[in-house]
Coordinates of C-alpha atoms in Angstrom, one line a residue:
X1 CA 188.6 92.4 45.1
X2 CA 188.3 95.8 45.0
X3 CA 185.0 97.5 45.8
X4 CA 184.0 98.5 41.9
X5 CA 184.2 94.8 40.8
X6 CA 182.6 93.5 44.3
X7 CA 179.5 96.9 43.0
X8 CA 179.4 95.4 39.7
X9 CA 179.2 91.5 40.2
X10 CA 176.6 93.1 42.8
X11 CA 175.1 95.0 39.7
X12 CA 175.4 92.2 37.4
X13 CA 173.4 89.4 40.5
X14 CA 170.7 92.4 41.2
X15 CA 169.8 92.5 37.2
X16 CA 170.1 87.9 37.2
X17 CA 168.0 88.0 39.7
X18 CA 165.1 90.4 38.2
X19 CA 165.8 89.2 35.3
X20 CA 164.9 85.9 36.4
X21 CA 162.2 86.6 38.3
X22 CA 160.3 88.9 35.6
X23 CA 157.7 87.1 33.1
X24 CA 157.1 87.1 29.5
X25 CA 154.0 85.8 30.2
X26 CA 150.7 86.1 32.8
X27 CA 147.4 84.8 33.5
X28 CA 144.6 87.5 34.1
X29 CA 141.6 87.1 34.6
X30 CA 138.4 89.5 35.2
X31 CA 134.9 88.7 36.8
X32 CA 131.6 90.2 35.6
X33 CA 129.7 90.3 39.2
X34 CA 126.0 90.8 39.4
X35 CA 126.0 93.0 41.9
X36 CA 123.5 92.8 44.8
X37 CA 121.8 96.1 45.2
X38 CA 121.3 98.1 48.4
X39 CA 117.5 98.9 49.2
X40 CA 115.9 101.7 47.3
X41 CA 116.3 105.0 49.4
X42 CA 118.1 108.3 49.7
X43 CA 118.1 108.0 53.4
X44 CA 121.3 106.9 54.7
X45 CA 121.6 103.3 56.3
X46 CA 124.0 102.2 59.0
X47 CA 127.9 101.9 59.2
X48 CA 126.9 98.3 60.6
X49 CA 124.1 98.1 58.0
X50 CA 126.0 99.4 55.0
X51 CA 128.9 96.8 55.5
X52 CA 126.4 94.3 55.8
X53 CA 125.7 94.6 52.4
X54 CA 129.4 94.9 51.2
X55 CA 130.4 91.6 52.9
X56 CA 127.2 90.0 51.0
X57 CA 128.9 91.2 47.5
X58 CA 132.8 90.8 48.7
X59 CA 131.2 86.9 50.0
X60 CA 130.5 86.3 46.1
X61 CA 133.6 88.5 44.9
X62 CA 135.6 86.1 47.3
X63 CA 134.3 83.0 45.3
X64 CA 135.4 85.0 41.9
X65 CA 139.4 85.7 43.2
X66 CA 139.8 82.2 45.1
X67 CA 138.9 80.5 41.6
X68 CA 140.8 82.9 39.8
X69 CA 143.9 82.2 41.8
X70 CA 143.7 78.3 42.2
X71 CA 143.5 78.7 37.9
X72 CA 147.1 80.3 38.0
X73 CA 145.5 84.0 37.8
X74 CA 148.2 86.6 38.9
X75 CA 145.5 89.6 38.8
X76 CA 141.8 89.7 38.8
X77 CA 139.9 93.1 37.9
X78 CA 136.1 93.1 39.9
X79 CA 133.7 95.9 38.6
X80 CA 133.2 99.6 39.7
X81 CA 130.6 99.7 42.2
X82 CA 130.9 95.8 42.4
X83 CA 130.9 96.2 46.3
X84 CA 128.2 98.2 47.0
X85 CA 125.5 98.7 43.8
X86 CA 124.5 102.6 42.3
X87 CA 121.4 104.7 42.9
X88 CA 123.2 106.9 45.6
X89 CA 122.7 110.5 46.5
X90 CA 126.3 111.9 49.0
X91 CA 124.8 111.3 51.9
X92 CA 123.4 108.0 51.5
X93 CA 127.1 106.7 49.9
X94 CA 128.6 108.3 53.1
X95 CA 128.3 105.0 55.8
X96 CA 130.4 103.2 52.8
X97 CA 133.0 105.2 52.3
X98 CA 136.3 104.6 53.9
X99 CA 139.2 106.4 54.0
X100 CA 141.7 105.3 51.4
X101 CA 145.2 106.4 52.1
X102 CA 148.1 107.1 49.5
X103 CA 149.5 104.2 48.7
X104 CA 152.7 105.4 49.9
X105 CA 152.4 104.4 53.2
X106 CA 153.2 101.4 52.0
X107 CA 150.7 99.9 54.3
X108 CA 149.0 95.9 54.4
X109 CA 145.5 96.2 56.0
X110 CA 144.9 92.8 56.6
X111 CA 148.6 93.0 58.9
X112 CA 147.2 96.2 60.2
X113 CA 143.6 96.4 59.8
X114 CA 143.4 99.5 62.4
X115 CA 146.3 102.0 61.2
X116 CA 144.2 104.4 59.5
X117 CA 140.7 103.7 61.5
X118 CA 138.0 101.6 60.6
X119 CA 138.8 100.6 57.2
X120 CA 136.9 96.2 57.3
X121 CA 136.4 96.5 53.4
X122 CA 139.9 97.5 53.1
X123 CA 141.7 94.7 55.5
X124 CA 138.7 92.3 53.5
X125 CA 140.1 92.8 50.3
X126 CA 143.6 92.8 51.6
X127 CA 143.4 89.6 52.9
X128 CA 141.8 88.2 49.8
X129 CA 144.5 89.5 47.9
X130 CA 147.2 88.1 50.6
X131 CA 145.9 84.8 51.5
X132 CA 145.0 83.7 47.7
X133 CA 148.6 85.2 45.9
X134 CA 146.8 87.4 43.8
X135 CA 146.8 91.0 43.1
X136 CA 143.1 92.3 43.3
X137 CA 141.9 95.3 41.9
X138 CA 138.1 96.7 43.0
X139 CA 135.9 99.8 43.0
X140 CA 135.8 101.7 47.1
X141 CA 134.6 105.0 48.0
X142 CA 136.8 107.1 49.4
X143 CA 136.4 110.2 51.9
X144 CA 138.6 112.8 52.6
X145 CA 137.6 115.8 55.3
X146 CA 138.4 119.7 53.9
X147 CA 137.7 122.7 54.9
X148 CA 137.3 126.8 55.0
X149 CA 140.8 127.1 54.5
X150 CA 139.8 125.1 51.2
X151 CA 137.6 126.9 48.4
X152 CA 136.6 124.3 46.7
X153 CA 135.6 122.2 49.6
X154 CA 132.0 121.2 49.6
X155 CA 129.3 122.6 51.7
X156 CA 129.3 118.9 54.1
X157 CA 133.2 119.7 54.7
X158 CA 134.2 116.2 52.7
X159 CA 135.5 115.4 49.0
X160 CA 133.7 111.5 48.3
X161 CA 135.7 109.2 45.1
X162 CA 134.5 107.1 43.3
X163 CA 138.0 104.9 43.9
X164 CA 139.8 102.0 42.3
X165 CA 142.3 100.3 44.7
X166 CA 144.6 97.3 43.7
X167 CA 146.8 95.0 46.7
X168 CA 149.4 93.0 45.2
X169 CA 149.9 89.0 46.1
X170 CA 150.5 89.9 49.4
X171 CA 147.9 92.5 50.5
X172 CA 150.2 95.9 50.4
X173 CA 147.9 98.4 49.4
X174 CA 149.7 99.8 45.4
X175 CA 147.1 101.6 43.9
X176 CA 144.7 104.6 44.1
X177 CA 142.3 105.9 42.1
X178 CA 140.0 109.1 41.5
X179 CA 138.3 108.8 38.9
X180 CA 138.0 111.7 37.4
X181 CA 135.2 112.1 34.4
X182 CA 132.5 111.2 36.2
X183 CA 128.7 109.9 34.2
X184 CA 125.2 111.6 34.5
X185 CA 123.8 110.7 38.4
X186 CA 127.3 110.5 39.5
X187 CA 126.9 113.6 42.3
X188 CA 127.1 111.6 45.3
X189 CA 131.2 112.1 44.2
X190 CA 133.7 114.6 43.4
X191 CA 136.7 114.5 40.5
X192 CA 139.2 115.1 41.9
X193 CA 141.5 118.6 40.9
X194 CA 143.6 117.5 38.6
X195 CA 143.3 114.4 36.5
X196 CA 145.6 111.4 38.7
X197 CA 147.9 108.8 36.4
X198 CA 148.4 106.1 38.3
X199 CA 150.3 103.4 37.7
X200 CA 152.4 100.5 39.7
X201 CA 155.0 98.1 38.2
X202 CA 155.2 94.5 38.8
X203 CA 157.3 91.1 37.8
X204 CA 154.5 90.7 34.5
X205 CA 154.7 94.1 33.2
X206 CA 153.7 98.1 33.9
X207 CA 150.3 98.9 34.7
X208 CA 147.9 101.3 34.6
X209 CA 143.6 101.5 35.7
X210 CA 140.9 104.4 35.5
X211 CA 137.4 103.7 35.3
X212 CA 134.3 103.5 33.2
X213 CA 133.5 107.1 31.2
X214 CA 137.6 108.3 31.7
X215 CA 137.7 105.9 28.5
X216 CA 136.0 108.4 26.6
X217 CA 138.5 111.3 27.2
X218 CA 142.3 112.3 26.9
X219 CA 143.3 112.3 30.5
X220 CA 144.1 110.0 31.8
X221 CA 143.5 107.6 29.8
X222 CA 145.5 108.4 26.7
X223 CA 148.3 110.1 28.8
X224 CA 149.3 106.4 30.4
X225 CA 149.3 105.0 27.5
X226 CA 151.2 107.8 25.7
X227 CA 153.3 109.5 28.3
X228 CA 153.6 106.3 30.7
X229 CA 154.3 103.9 28.6
X230 CA 152.3 101.0 30.4
X231 CA 151.6 97.4 29.4
X232 CA 148.4 96.8 30.2
X233 CA 145.0 98.9 31.5
X234 CA 143.6 97.9 34.1
X235 CA 139.2 99.3 34.2
X236 CA 136.5 98.7 36.2
X237 CA 133.8 99.9 35.0
X238 CA 129.7 100.3 35.1
X239 CA 129.4 99.8 31.4
X240 CA 125.3 100.5 30.1
X241 CA 125.1 98.9 26.7
X242 CA 124.8 101.3 23.8
X243 CA 124.3 99.9 20.1
X244 CA 125.6 100.7 17.5
X245 CA 129.2 101.9 18.6
X246 CA 129.2 101.7 22.3
X247 CA 129.2 98.7 23.4
X248 CA 131.5 97.2 25.9
X249 CA 132.9 94.6 24.4
X250 CA 133.3 95.7 21.2
X251 CA 134.5 100.1 22.3
X252 CA 136.8 98.1 25.2
X253 CA 138.5 95.6 22.8
X254 CA 138.5 98.7 20.1
X255 CA 140.7 101.4 22.4
X256 CA 143.0 98.0 23.0
X257 CA 143.6 97.7 19.8
X258 CA 144.1 101.2 19.2
X259 CA 145.9 102.0 21.5
X260 CA 148.2 98.5 21.5
X261 CA 147.7 97.7 24.9
X262 CA 146.9 94.9 27.0
X263 CA 142.9 96.1 28.6
X264 CA 141.5 94.2 31.5
X265 CA 137.6 94.8 31.4
X266 CA 135.6 94.1 34.4
X267 CA 131.6 95.1 34.0
X268 CA 128.4 94.7 36.3
X269 CA 126.0 92.3 35.9
X270 CA 122.6 93.6 36.0
X271 CA 120.7 93.3 32.7
X272 CA 117.8 96.2 33.4
X273 CA 120.0 98.6 32.7
X274 CA 121.6 96.9 29.6
X275 CA 125.0 96.7 32.1
X276 CA 127.0 93.2 30.9
X277 CA 130.0 92.8 28.9
X278 CA 133.6 92.1 30.0
X279 CA 136.5 90.8 28.8
X280 CA 140.4 90.4 28.4
X281 CA 141.8 91.9 25.0
X282 CA 145.2 92.1 23.6
X283 CA 146.0 94.5 20.8
X284 CA 146.2 92.5 18.4
X285 CA 142.8 90.5 18.8
X286 CA 140.7 89.7 22.6
X287 CA 141.7 87.3 24.2
X288 CA 138.3 86.3 26.2
X289 CA 135.1 87.4 26.6
X290 CA 131.4 87.4 27.8
X291 CA 128.2 88.9 26.7
X292 CA 125.3 87.4 28.4
X293 CA 121.9 89.3 28.1
X294 CA 119.8 86.2 29.2
X295 CA 121.2 85.0 32.3
X296 CA 121.2 86.4 36.0
X297 CA 124.8 84.9 37.0
X298 CA 128.3 86.2 37.3
X299 CA 131.2 85.1 35.0
X300 CA 134.8 84.8 35.4
X301 CA 137.0 84.8 32.4
X302 CA 140.5 84.2 32.9
X303 CA 143.6 84.4 29.6
X304 CA 147.2 84.6 29.4
X305 CA 148.6 87.8 28.1
X306 CA 152.0 89.1 27.0
X307 CA 153.6 91.1 29.9
X308 CA 155.0 93.8 27.3
X309 CA 152.7 93.6 23.7
X310 CA 155.0 93.8 20.9
X311 CA 154.4 97.4 19.5
X312 CA 152.0 97.7 16.9
X313 CA 152.8 99.4 13.8
X314 CA 152.1 102.8 13.3
X315 CA 148.9 103.8 11.2
X316 CA 148.2 106.4 9.1
X317 CA 144.3 107.0 9.0
X318 CA 143.6 109.1 6.1
X319 CA 146.9 108.1 3.6
X320 CA 144.6 105.6 1.8
X321 CA 141.4 107.7 2.1
X322 CA 142.8 111.1 0.7
X323 CA 143.5 109.1 -2.3
X324 CA 139.8 108.8 -3.6
X325 CA 137.9 111.5 -5.0
X326 CA 134.8 112.8 -3.2
X327 CA 132.0 112.4 -5.3
X328 CA 129.9 114.8 -5.3
X329 CA 127.1 115.2 -3.5
X330 CA 123.5 113.6 -4.7
X331 CA 119.9 113.1 -3.4
X332 CA 121.0 109.3 -2.5
X333 CA 122.0 110.9 0.8
X334 CA 120.4 110.7 3.6
X335 CA 120.0 112.0 7.5
X336 CA 119.8 109.4 10.8
X337 CA 120.8 109.1 14.2
X338 CA 122.8 107.3 16.1
X339 CA 122.7 107.9 19.7
X340 CA 121.4 111.7 19.5
X341 CA 124.5 112.3 17.1
X342 CA 123.0 113.6 12.8
X343 CA 125.0 110.8 10.8
X344 CA 125.0 111.7 6.2
X345 CA 123.6 107.9 5.1
X346 CA 124.3 105.8 2.0
X347 CA 122.9 103.3 1.7
X348 CA 124.6 99.8 0.4
X349 CA 122.2 99.3 -3.4
X350 CA 124.4 96.2 -4.7
X351 CA 125.6 92.7 -3.8
X352 CA 129.2 94.7 -4.0
X353 CA 129.9 98.2 -4.3
X354 CA 132.5 101.2 -3.2
X355 CA 130.7 103.6 -1.7
X356 CA 132.1 107.3 -0.6
X357 CA 130.1 109.4 2.4
X358 CA 131.0 112.8 3.7
X359 CA 130.1 115.5 6.5
X360 CA 132.0 118.5 7.3
X361 CA 135.7 118.0 6.8
X362 CA 135.6 113.4 7.1
X363 CA 135.2 111.5 3.9
X364 CA 134.1 107.8 4.3
X365 CA 134.9 105.3 1.6
X366 CA 133.7 101.3 1.8
X367 CA 134.3 99.0 -0.7
X368 CA 132.7 95.4 0.6
X369 CA 130.9 92.0 -1.7
X370 CA 127.9 90.7 0.3
X371 CA 127.4 86.5 -0.1
X372 CA 124.4 87.8 -1.3
X373 CA 121.9 90.3 -1.0
X374 CA 119.3 89.9 0.7
X375 CA 115.7 91.6 0.4
X376 CA 114.7 91.8 4.3
X377 CA 118.0 93.7 5.2
X378 CA 119.3 97.3 5.0
X379 CA 122.5 98.1 5.3
X380 CA 124.4 101.8 5.2
X381 CA 127.5 103.6 4.9
X382 CA 127.4 106.1 7.1
X383 CA 129.6 109.4 8.4
X384 CA 129.9 111.7 11.3
X385 CA 132.3 114.9 12.0
X386 CA 131.0 116.5 14.9
X387 CA 130.6 117.6 18.9
X388 CA 128.5 114.6 21.1
X389 CA 126.9 117.0 23.8
X390 CA 124.6 114.8 25.2
X391 CA 126.0 112.4 28.8
X392 CA 128.9 114.2 28.2
X393 CA 131.1 115.9 26.2
X394 CA 133.1 114.8 23.0
X395 CA 134.7 115.1 19.5
X396 CA 133.9 112.7 17.2
X397 CA 135.3 111.2 13.6
X398 CA 133.3 108.2 12.8
X399 CA 132.9 105.8 9.6
X400 CA 130.6 103.1 10.3
X401 CA 128.8 100.1 8.3
X402 CA 125.7 99.2 10.0
X403 CA 122.5 96.7 9.4
X404 CA 119.5 99.2 9.5
X405 CA 116.8 98.1 12.5
X406 CA 114.4 97.1 9.9
X407 CA 113.3 98.3 5.6
X408 CA 112.9 101.7 6.9
X409 CA 115.6 104.0 6.5
X410 CA 114.6 105.9 9.6
X411 CA 115.6 103.0 11.9
X412 CA 119.0 103.3 10.3
X413 CA 121.4 103.9 13.5
X414 CA 118.3 102.2 16.0
X415 CA 119.9 99.3 18.3
X416 CA 120.3 96.4 16.5
X417 CA 121.2 92.8 17.6
X418 CA 120.8 90.3 14.8
X419 CA 121.3 89.7 11.7
X420 CA 121.6 88.0 8.8
X421 CA 123.7 89.3 6.0
X422 CA 127.4 87.6 5.6
X423 CA 130.1 89.6 3.8
X424 CA 132.6 87.8 1.8
X425 CA 135.0 91.6 1.6
X426 CA 134.9 94.9 3.1
X427 CA 137.5 97.5 3.2
X428 CA 136.5 100.7 5.5
X429 CA 138.5 104.1 6.2
X430 CA 138.6 107.7 6.4
X431 CA 139.8 110.9 5.9
X432 CA 140.4 111.1 9.9
X433 CA 142.3 114.4 11.8
X434 CA 143.5 112.1 14.9
X435 CA 145.9 109.2 15.1
X436 CA 143.3 107.7 17.7
X437 CA 141.0 105.8 16.0
X438 CA 139.5 102.8 17.5
X439 CA 138.5 99.6 14.9
X440 CA 135.1 97.8 15.7
X441 CA 133.5 95.1 14.3
X442 CA 130.3 93.8 16.4
X443 CA 128.6 90.6 14.8
X444 CA 124.9 89.3 15.3
X445 CA 124.5 88.0 18.9
X446 CA 127.0 91.0 20.0
X447 CA 129.7 89.4 18.9
X448 CA 133.2 89.6 18.6
X449 CA 135.1 88.4 15.5
X450 CA 138.8 88.1 17.0
X451 CA 141.3 87.0 14.4
X452 CA 139.0 88.0 11.8
X453 CA 140.2 91.6 10.9
X454 CA 142.9 94.0 11.1
X455 CA 144.2 97.2 10.1
X456 CA 146.7 98.6 7.8
X457 CA 149.7 101.2 7.9
X458 CA 147.4 103.8 5.5
X459 CA 144.2 103.1 7.6
X460 CA 142.0 100.5 6.4
X461 CA 140.3 98.4 8.0
X462 CA 139.3 94.9 6.4
X463 CA 138.9 91.6 6.6
X464 CA 141.2 88.9 7.2
X465 CA 138.8 86.1 5.9
X466 CA 135.5 85.2 5.8
X467 CA 134.2 86.4 9.2
X468 CA 132.7 83.5 11.8
X469 CA 128.8 85.8 11.6
X470 CA 126.6 88.0 9.4
X471 CA 127.7 92.4 10.4
X472 CA 125.9 94.3 12.8
X473 CA 128.4 96.9 12.2
X474 CA 132.4 98.0 11.2
X475 CA 133.2 100.8 12.1
X476 CA 136.0 103.1 12.5
X477 CA 135.2 105.4 15.9
X478 CA 137.7 108.9 15.9
X479 CA 138.3 110.8 18.6
X480 CA 139.2 114.2 18.7
X481 CA 140.4 115.7 22.1
X482 CA 141.7 119.0 20.9
X483 CA 138.1 120.2 19.8
X484 CA 136.3 118.7 22.8
X485 CA 135.7 122.3 24.2
X486 CA 136.9 124.5 21.0
X487 CA 134.1 127.2 20.8
X488 CA 134.1 126.5 16.8
X489 CA 133.0 122.6 17.2
X490 CA 129.6 123.5 17.9

């Protein structure tokens, strides 16, 4: 046998082994964790006291990880702030931080815990992954010293990062991501100088990771999907629900559908801050989700997903709506506020109808049929085309059908959790100037509608069959990333 033949056989053998070891499907787990918070103080505690608190949370995470492994899960995601909680400043968070190395160092903390100094949290997470033969995704704090030679070095001589880590089923650190888009009140952390695009490969697909508020921005979230072609997004979050358009299960499932990826979202469970809502979402439909504002309990979710989701059909989001003539503005339009943004609304007056409402360059069209026109509920069609500037700056184009809180039109856009009106048919579309549109359908009781709606190639969000519950909102949530900081966007 010649050397070239030997190399050919070796290549074929390697390919066969690789193919045999790759999985078409995998079992995903996410854990909504009822976090144990430290005592409310901005005075730093001792390192020992910080570790005691973190181990209390890790005890709960350990139970979830072991349970997920016993049920066949390949990977489990735990929440942002799940190990030490929140309400810190730069000084008070410091005892909870560890030095997290670049995964290229090829490190299994469970086997070599002292290689990078004192790292008991990473050691325990590594051992949990190794002992349970499961990928573990967790959120902890990273610290990196700096000095005057770095012009961006903070006055206290260190960078502090909100950090996601991933340990593989052998306990090896395979991913580290520093959160880019910090939310209001996250002054204890620094943002990295440039967005980090973090991916890793497994036998069950290519994974990307980002954290909470990152989802509303282009980098790294969109970049991971469009340029790095990940199959599944891992998403630790501490998400405070904001109705009608930004409740966790509603928006995260819509992002999965709009971007065509699997999405594993693990939220904190902390009712006083309206933190609940975790899920396992495929591009075509939610696979498992949890929303609970009644109990104080955590929740483990598991579901099977395709390792490589089928590419979703390309949608021309403006195709259908651009063919509808915009009506001349009449006196029936009125203004209303949703999450500090001024929408243009039209009341739905009949049991069935066709309505169009416009704001700036966006025209939204709705065709619908109610089962009955109730005398105690009001629904509207709304449009918003503008820059949102409250907890962040991001440009939105939104078309929405929603229930008003009361019969008073001034309450349209207020938070509503229950409804009684059922729709036999709806079709919502808009003249969007972006390909990034996320389709939301939220039902009474903050429930999703898996498999009950679809998006057509010409940009219509329609029901597939009668919905399983009354509608709170049907929304096309569009993002124009390129206008986030445009001077003429204000």
